[in-house]
XYZ file of C-alpha atoms in Angstrom:
396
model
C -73.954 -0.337 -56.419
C -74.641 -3.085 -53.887
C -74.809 -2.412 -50.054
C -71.296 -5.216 -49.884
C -69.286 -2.333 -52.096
C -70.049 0.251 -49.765
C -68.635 -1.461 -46.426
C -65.095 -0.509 -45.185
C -62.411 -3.528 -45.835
C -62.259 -5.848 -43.030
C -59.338 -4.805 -40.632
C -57.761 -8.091 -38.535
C -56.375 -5.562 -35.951
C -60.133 -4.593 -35.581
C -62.498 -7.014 -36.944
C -65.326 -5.133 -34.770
C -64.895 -1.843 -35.964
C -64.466 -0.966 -32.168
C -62.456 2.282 -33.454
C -65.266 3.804 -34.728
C -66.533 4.285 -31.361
C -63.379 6.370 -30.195
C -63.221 10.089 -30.487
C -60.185 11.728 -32.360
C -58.503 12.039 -29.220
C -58.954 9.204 -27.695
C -57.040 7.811 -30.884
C -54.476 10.422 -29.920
C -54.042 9.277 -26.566
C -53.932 5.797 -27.214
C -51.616 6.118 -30.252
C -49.200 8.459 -28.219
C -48.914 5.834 -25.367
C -48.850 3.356 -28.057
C -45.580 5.133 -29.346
C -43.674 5.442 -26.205
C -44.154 1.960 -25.056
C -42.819 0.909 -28.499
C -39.788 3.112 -28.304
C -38.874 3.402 -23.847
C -40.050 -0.163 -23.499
C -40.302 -2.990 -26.253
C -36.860 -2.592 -27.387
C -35.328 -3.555 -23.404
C -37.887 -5.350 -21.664
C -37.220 -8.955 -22.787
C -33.738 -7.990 -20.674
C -35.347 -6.572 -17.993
C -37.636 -9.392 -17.314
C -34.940 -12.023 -17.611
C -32.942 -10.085 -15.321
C -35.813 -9.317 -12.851
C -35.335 -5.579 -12.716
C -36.366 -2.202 -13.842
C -33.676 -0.234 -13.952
C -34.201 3.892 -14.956
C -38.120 3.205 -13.384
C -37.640 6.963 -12.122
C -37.005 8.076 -15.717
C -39.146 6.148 -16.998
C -41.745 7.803 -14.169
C -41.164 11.573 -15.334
C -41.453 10.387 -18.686
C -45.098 9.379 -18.038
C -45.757 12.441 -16.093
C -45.139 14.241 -19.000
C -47.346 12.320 -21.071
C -50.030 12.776 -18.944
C -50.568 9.250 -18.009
C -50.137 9.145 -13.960
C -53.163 10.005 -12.179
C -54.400 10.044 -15.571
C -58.226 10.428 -15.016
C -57.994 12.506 -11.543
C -58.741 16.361 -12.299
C -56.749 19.052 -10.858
C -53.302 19.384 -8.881
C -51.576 18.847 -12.171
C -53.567 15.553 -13.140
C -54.507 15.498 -17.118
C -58.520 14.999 -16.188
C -58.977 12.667 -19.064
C -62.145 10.564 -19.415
C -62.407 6.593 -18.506
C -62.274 5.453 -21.822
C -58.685 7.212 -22.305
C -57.688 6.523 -19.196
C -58.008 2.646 -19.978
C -56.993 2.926 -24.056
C -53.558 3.993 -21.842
C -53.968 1.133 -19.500
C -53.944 -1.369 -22.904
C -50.967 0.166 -24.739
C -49.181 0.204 -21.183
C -49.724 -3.976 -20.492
C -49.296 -4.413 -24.361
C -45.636 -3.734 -22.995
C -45.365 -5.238 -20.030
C -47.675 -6.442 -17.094
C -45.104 -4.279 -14.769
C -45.572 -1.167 -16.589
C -49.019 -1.147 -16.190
C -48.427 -1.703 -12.840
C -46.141 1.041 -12.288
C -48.846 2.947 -13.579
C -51.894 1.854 -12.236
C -50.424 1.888 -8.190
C -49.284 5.277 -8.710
C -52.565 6.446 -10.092
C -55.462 4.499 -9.279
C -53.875 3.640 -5.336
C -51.615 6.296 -4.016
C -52.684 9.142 -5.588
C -56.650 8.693 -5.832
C -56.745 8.087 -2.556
C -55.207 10.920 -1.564
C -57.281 12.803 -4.272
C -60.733 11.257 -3.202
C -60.190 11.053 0.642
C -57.329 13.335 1.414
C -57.151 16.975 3.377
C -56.312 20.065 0.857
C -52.879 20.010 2.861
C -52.297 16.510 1.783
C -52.917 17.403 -2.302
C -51.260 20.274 -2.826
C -48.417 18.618 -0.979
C -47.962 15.279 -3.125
C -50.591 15.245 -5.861
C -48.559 17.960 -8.533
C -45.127 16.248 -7.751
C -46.705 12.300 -8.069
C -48.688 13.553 -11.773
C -45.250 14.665 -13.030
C -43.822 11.560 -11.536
C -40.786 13.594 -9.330
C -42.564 11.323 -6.319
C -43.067 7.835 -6.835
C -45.771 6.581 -4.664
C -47.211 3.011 -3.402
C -50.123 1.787 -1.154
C -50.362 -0.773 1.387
C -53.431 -2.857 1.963
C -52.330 -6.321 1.938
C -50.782 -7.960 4.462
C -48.722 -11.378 4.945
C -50.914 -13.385 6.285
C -54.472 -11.069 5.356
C -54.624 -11.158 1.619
C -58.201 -11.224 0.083
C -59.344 -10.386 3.836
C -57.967 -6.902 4.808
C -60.891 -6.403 7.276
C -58.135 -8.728 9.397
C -55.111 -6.361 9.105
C -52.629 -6.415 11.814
C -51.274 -3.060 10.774
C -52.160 -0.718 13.777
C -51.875 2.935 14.487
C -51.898 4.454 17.903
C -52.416 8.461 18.792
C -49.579 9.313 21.155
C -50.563 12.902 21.828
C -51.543 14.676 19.094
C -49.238 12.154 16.823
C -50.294 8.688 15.179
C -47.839 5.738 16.618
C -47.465 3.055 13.014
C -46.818 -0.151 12.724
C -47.048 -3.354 10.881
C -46.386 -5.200 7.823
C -47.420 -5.402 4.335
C -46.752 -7.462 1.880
C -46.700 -7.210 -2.103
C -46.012 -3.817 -2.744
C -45.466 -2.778 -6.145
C -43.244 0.856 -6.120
C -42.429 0.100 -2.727
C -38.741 0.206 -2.856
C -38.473 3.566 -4.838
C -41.445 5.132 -3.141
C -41.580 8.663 -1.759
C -44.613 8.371 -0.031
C -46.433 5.027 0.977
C -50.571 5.211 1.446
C -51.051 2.585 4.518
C -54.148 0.997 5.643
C -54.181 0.499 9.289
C -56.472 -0.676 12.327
C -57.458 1.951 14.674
C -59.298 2.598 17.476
C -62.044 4.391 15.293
C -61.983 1.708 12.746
C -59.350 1.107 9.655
C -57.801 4.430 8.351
C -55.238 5.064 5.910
C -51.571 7.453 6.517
C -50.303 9.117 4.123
C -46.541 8.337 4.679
C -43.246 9.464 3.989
C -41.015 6.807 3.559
C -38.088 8.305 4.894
C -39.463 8.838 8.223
C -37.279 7.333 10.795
C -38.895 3.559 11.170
C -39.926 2.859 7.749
C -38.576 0.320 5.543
C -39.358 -1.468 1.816
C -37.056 -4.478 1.645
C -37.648 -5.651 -2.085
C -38.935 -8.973 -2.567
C -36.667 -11.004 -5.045
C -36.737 -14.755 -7.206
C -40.111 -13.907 -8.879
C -41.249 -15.571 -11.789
C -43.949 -13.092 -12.672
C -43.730 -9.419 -12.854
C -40.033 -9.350 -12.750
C -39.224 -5.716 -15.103
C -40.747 -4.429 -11.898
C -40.160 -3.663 -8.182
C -41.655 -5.157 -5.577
C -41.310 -4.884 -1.876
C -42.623 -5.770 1.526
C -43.379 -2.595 3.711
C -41.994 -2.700 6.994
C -42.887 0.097 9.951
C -41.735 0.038 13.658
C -43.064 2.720 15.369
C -43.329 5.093 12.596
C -44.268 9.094 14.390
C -46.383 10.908 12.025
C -48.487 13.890 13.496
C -51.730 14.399 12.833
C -51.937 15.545 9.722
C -50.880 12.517 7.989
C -54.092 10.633 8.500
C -56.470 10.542 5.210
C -59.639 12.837 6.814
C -62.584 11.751 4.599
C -62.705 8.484 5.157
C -63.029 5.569 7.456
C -63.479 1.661 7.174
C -62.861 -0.363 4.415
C -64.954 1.378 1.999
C -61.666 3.720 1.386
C -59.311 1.356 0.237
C -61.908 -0.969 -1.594
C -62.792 2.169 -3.790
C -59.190 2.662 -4.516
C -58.882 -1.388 -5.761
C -62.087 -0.616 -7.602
C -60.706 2.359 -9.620
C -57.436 0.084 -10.277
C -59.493 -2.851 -11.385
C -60.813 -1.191 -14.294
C -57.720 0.080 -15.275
C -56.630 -4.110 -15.452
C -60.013 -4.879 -17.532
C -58.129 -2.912 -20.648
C -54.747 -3.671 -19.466
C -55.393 -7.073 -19.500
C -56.301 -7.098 -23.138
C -52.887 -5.205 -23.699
C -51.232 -8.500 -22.751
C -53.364 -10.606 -24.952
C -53.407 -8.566 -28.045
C -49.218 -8.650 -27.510
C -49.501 -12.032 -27.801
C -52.334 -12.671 -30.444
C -50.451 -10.533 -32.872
C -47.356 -12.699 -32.134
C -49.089 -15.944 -32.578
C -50.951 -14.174 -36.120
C -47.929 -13.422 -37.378
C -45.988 -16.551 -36.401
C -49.144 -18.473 -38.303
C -48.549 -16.147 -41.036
C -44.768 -17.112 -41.515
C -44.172 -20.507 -40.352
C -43.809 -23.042 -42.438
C -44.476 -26.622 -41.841
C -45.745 -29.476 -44.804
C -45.107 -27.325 -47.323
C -47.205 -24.200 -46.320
C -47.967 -21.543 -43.752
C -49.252 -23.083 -40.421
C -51.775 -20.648 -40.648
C -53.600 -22.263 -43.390
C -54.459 -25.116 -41.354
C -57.610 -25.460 -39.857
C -56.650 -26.246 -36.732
C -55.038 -23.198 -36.725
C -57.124 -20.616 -37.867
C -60.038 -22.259 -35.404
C -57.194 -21.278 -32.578
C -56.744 -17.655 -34.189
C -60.300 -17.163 -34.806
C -61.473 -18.088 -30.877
C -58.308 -15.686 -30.036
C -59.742 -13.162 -31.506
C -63.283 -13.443 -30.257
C -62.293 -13.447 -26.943
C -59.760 -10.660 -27.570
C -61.826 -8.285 -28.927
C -65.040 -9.048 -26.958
C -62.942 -8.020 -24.057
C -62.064 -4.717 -25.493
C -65.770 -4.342 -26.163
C -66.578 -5.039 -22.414
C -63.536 -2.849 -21.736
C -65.123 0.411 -23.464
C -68.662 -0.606 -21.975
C -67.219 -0.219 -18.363
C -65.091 2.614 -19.490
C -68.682 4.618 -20.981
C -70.620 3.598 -17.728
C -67.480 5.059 -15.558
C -67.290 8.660 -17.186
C -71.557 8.572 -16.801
C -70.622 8.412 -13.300
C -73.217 4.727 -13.499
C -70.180 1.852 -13.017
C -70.462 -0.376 -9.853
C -68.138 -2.027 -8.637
C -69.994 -5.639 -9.063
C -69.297 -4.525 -13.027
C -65.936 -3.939 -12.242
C -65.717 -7.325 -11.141
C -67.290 -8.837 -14.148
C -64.431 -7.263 -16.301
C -61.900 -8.355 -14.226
C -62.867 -11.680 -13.586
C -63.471 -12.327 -17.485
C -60.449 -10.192 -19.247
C -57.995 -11.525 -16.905
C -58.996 -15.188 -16.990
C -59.641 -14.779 -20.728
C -55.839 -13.235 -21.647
C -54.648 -16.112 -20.134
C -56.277 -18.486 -22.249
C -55.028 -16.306 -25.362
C -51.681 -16.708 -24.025
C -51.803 -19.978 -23.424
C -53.085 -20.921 -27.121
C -50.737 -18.582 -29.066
C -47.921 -20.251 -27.157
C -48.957 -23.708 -29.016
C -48.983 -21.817 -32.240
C -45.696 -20.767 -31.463
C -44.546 -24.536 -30.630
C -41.246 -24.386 -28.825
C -40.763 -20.697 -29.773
C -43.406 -19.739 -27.507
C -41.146 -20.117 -24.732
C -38.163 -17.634 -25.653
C -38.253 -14.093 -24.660
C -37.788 -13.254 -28.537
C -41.340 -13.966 -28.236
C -43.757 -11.835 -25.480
C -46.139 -14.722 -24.993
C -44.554 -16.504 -21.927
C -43.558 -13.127 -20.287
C -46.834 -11.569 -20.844
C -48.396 -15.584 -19.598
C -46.474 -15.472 -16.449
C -47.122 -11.705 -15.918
C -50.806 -12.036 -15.892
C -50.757 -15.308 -13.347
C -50.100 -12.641 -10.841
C -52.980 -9.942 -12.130
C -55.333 -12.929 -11.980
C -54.540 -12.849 -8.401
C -53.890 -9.032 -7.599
C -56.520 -6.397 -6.522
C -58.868 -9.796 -6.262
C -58.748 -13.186 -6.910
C -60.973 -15.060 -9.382
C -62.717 -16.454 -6.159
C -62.897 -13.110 -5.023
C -64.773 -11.921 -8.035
C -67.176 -14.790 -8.444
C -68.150 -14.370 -5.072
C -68.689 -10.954 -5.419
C -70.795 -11.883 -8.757
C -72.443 -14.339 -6.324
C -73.860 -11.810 -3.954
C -75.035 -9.823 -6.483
C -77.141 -12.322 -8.139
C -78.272 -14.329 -5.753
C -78.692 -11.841 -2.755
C -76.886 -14.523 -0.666
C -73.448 -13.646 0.824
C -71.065 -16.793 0.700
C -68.137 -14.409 1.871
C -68.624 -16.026 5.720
């Protein structure tokens, strides 16, 4: 028998065999997630996104509590403690949906609640962390600001002590969960240095006004956050940490959740464009049996599943406790920029069809022009990448 007979059929959902390098439950996890998205999401979310809203996104939060998936990776206080690797398999299946569900995710988890989980008192856990992992609390985290976007150190946000209290105030800007929010993780100037709040957002002062007319990230909700003299005693301050090294190490975490969701989006829209190829008809014959084609589909799928590789390679060095955040960056900067260009290319298989919401390729197109830019922008990331190699930092 020759060596050829003994090989497993080539699969074009994974031409890398990248499956073989999950465990049984990671498989479980992913194809659980896989199966909710498919029946909570995919059937509604072409109407959601052409109406800009999310409706049910606090049914749709209990409903991932009890899958696990909020907080996902944070051990404890009612969090699942699963590994990287799942963690981000979720993160994939979740964007595979929609940009904004990911979202809704990743804010909840990787923002509000690890960083109340890494830097918060054991008052401040037991007090939000069980009700955010079952999703009964909706949380949201405010770093950036309207005029201080990839430059936080230049937050206006301030906080005072009055007494033994802490005086808030400020704007920020960009918010995802912000309108439904029951508690709001702020970043704000000091007179020790930037800290971050953990705050209630009905306390007397606060506001979320939601930001409407986007054309990205619309089947989600979006606001600014708005605080005039918002009391909150002393309790409310996050104790083990201050300076910017908390809130960067929250956008960290959430970054490498976006290096698998990203692929989510471009794997939606791959498998569109495949299966468009596959059908279409045009001289006579499948498109798909052109050449120029199947040189599209086969540069899709390099890129695609590269990603995914770099995905799980980030994921492995995260769980051995060995992933920087310069790495983090080099997912980000290449999965993002890379789904785009999938989009983009399975839209011109899909001619004139790739611009109807029948279709997720536009939606998940115009979804990721905003994760380009989110939690870092490509400039962000190069220069990060910069540093790193050169030793020289063009930041200033």
């Amino acid at each position: 028998m020759s060596a050829s007979s003994k090989l497993p059929p080539f699969d074009p959902a994974d031409p890398l065999g990248i499956d073989d390098l999950l465990e049984p439950e990671d498989l479980a996890i992913r194809d659980t997630v896989r199966g909710w998205a498919a029946d909570r999401v995919l059937p509604y979310v072409a109407d959601w996104y052409e109406k800009g809203e999310l409706p049910g996104i606090r049914d749709l939060a209990r409903e991932l509590g009890s899958l696990g998936a909020l907080g996902m990776s944070l051990t404890g206080y009612g969090c699942a403690g699963a590994t990287a690797v799942q963690y981000g398999l979720a993160c994939l299946e979740l964007e595979a949906a929609d940009s904004g569900i990911r979202s809704l995710v990743s804010v909840q988890g990787s923002l509000a609640m690890y960083a109340i989980h890494r830097f918060g008192s054991e008052e401040q856990k037991l007090q939000w962390l069980p009700r955010m992992a079952a999703g009964e609390v909706i949380g949201c985290f405010g770093l950036t600001e309207p005029d201080h976007g990839s430059d936080p150190a230049s937050m206006r946000t301030h906080a005072k002590r009055d007494g033994d209290d802490w005086v808030l105030s400020g704007r920020k800007m960009w918010i995802t969960n912000g309108p439904v929010a029951g508690v709001a993780v702020v970043w704000a100037q000091t007179e020790d240095g930037i800290r971050g709040f953990v705050v209630p957002t009905d306390s007397p002062g606060f506001a979320a006004p939601e930001i409407k007319h986007k054309w990205s990230l619309r089947a989600s909700v979006t606001s600014e956050l708005v605080m005039d003299d918002v009391r909150l005693p002393a309790t409310a301050v996050l104790p083990e940490v201050t300076g910017l090294r908390g809130p960067l190490s929250c956008l960290s975490h959430a970054r490498y959740g976006i290096v698998w969701g990203a692929m989510g989006a471009a794997r939606s829209s791959f498998e569109a464009a495949l299966d468009y190829a596959k059908t279409r008809e045009q001289f006579g014959r499948p498109i798909g049996g052109f050449q120029l084609t199947q040189a599209k589909l086969a540069d899709m799928a390099v890129e695609l599943h590269k990603g995914i590789l770099l995905a799980h390679h980030l994921g492995r060095r995260m769980d051995a406790g060995r992933l920087r955040p310069e790495q983090v960056s080099f997912g980000k900067l290449n999965n993002v920029r890379e789904a785009i260009e999938i989009c983009r290319t399975a839209r011109t298989i899909l001619g004139a069809n790739g611009i109807s919401l029948e279709y997720p390729v536009m939606r998940h197109a115009t979804n990721l022009e905003s994760v380009l830019t989110y939690e870092g922008t490509v400039e962000m990331h190069q220069l990060v990448l910069g540093k790193a190699l050169t030793g020289l930092d063009a930041f200033r």
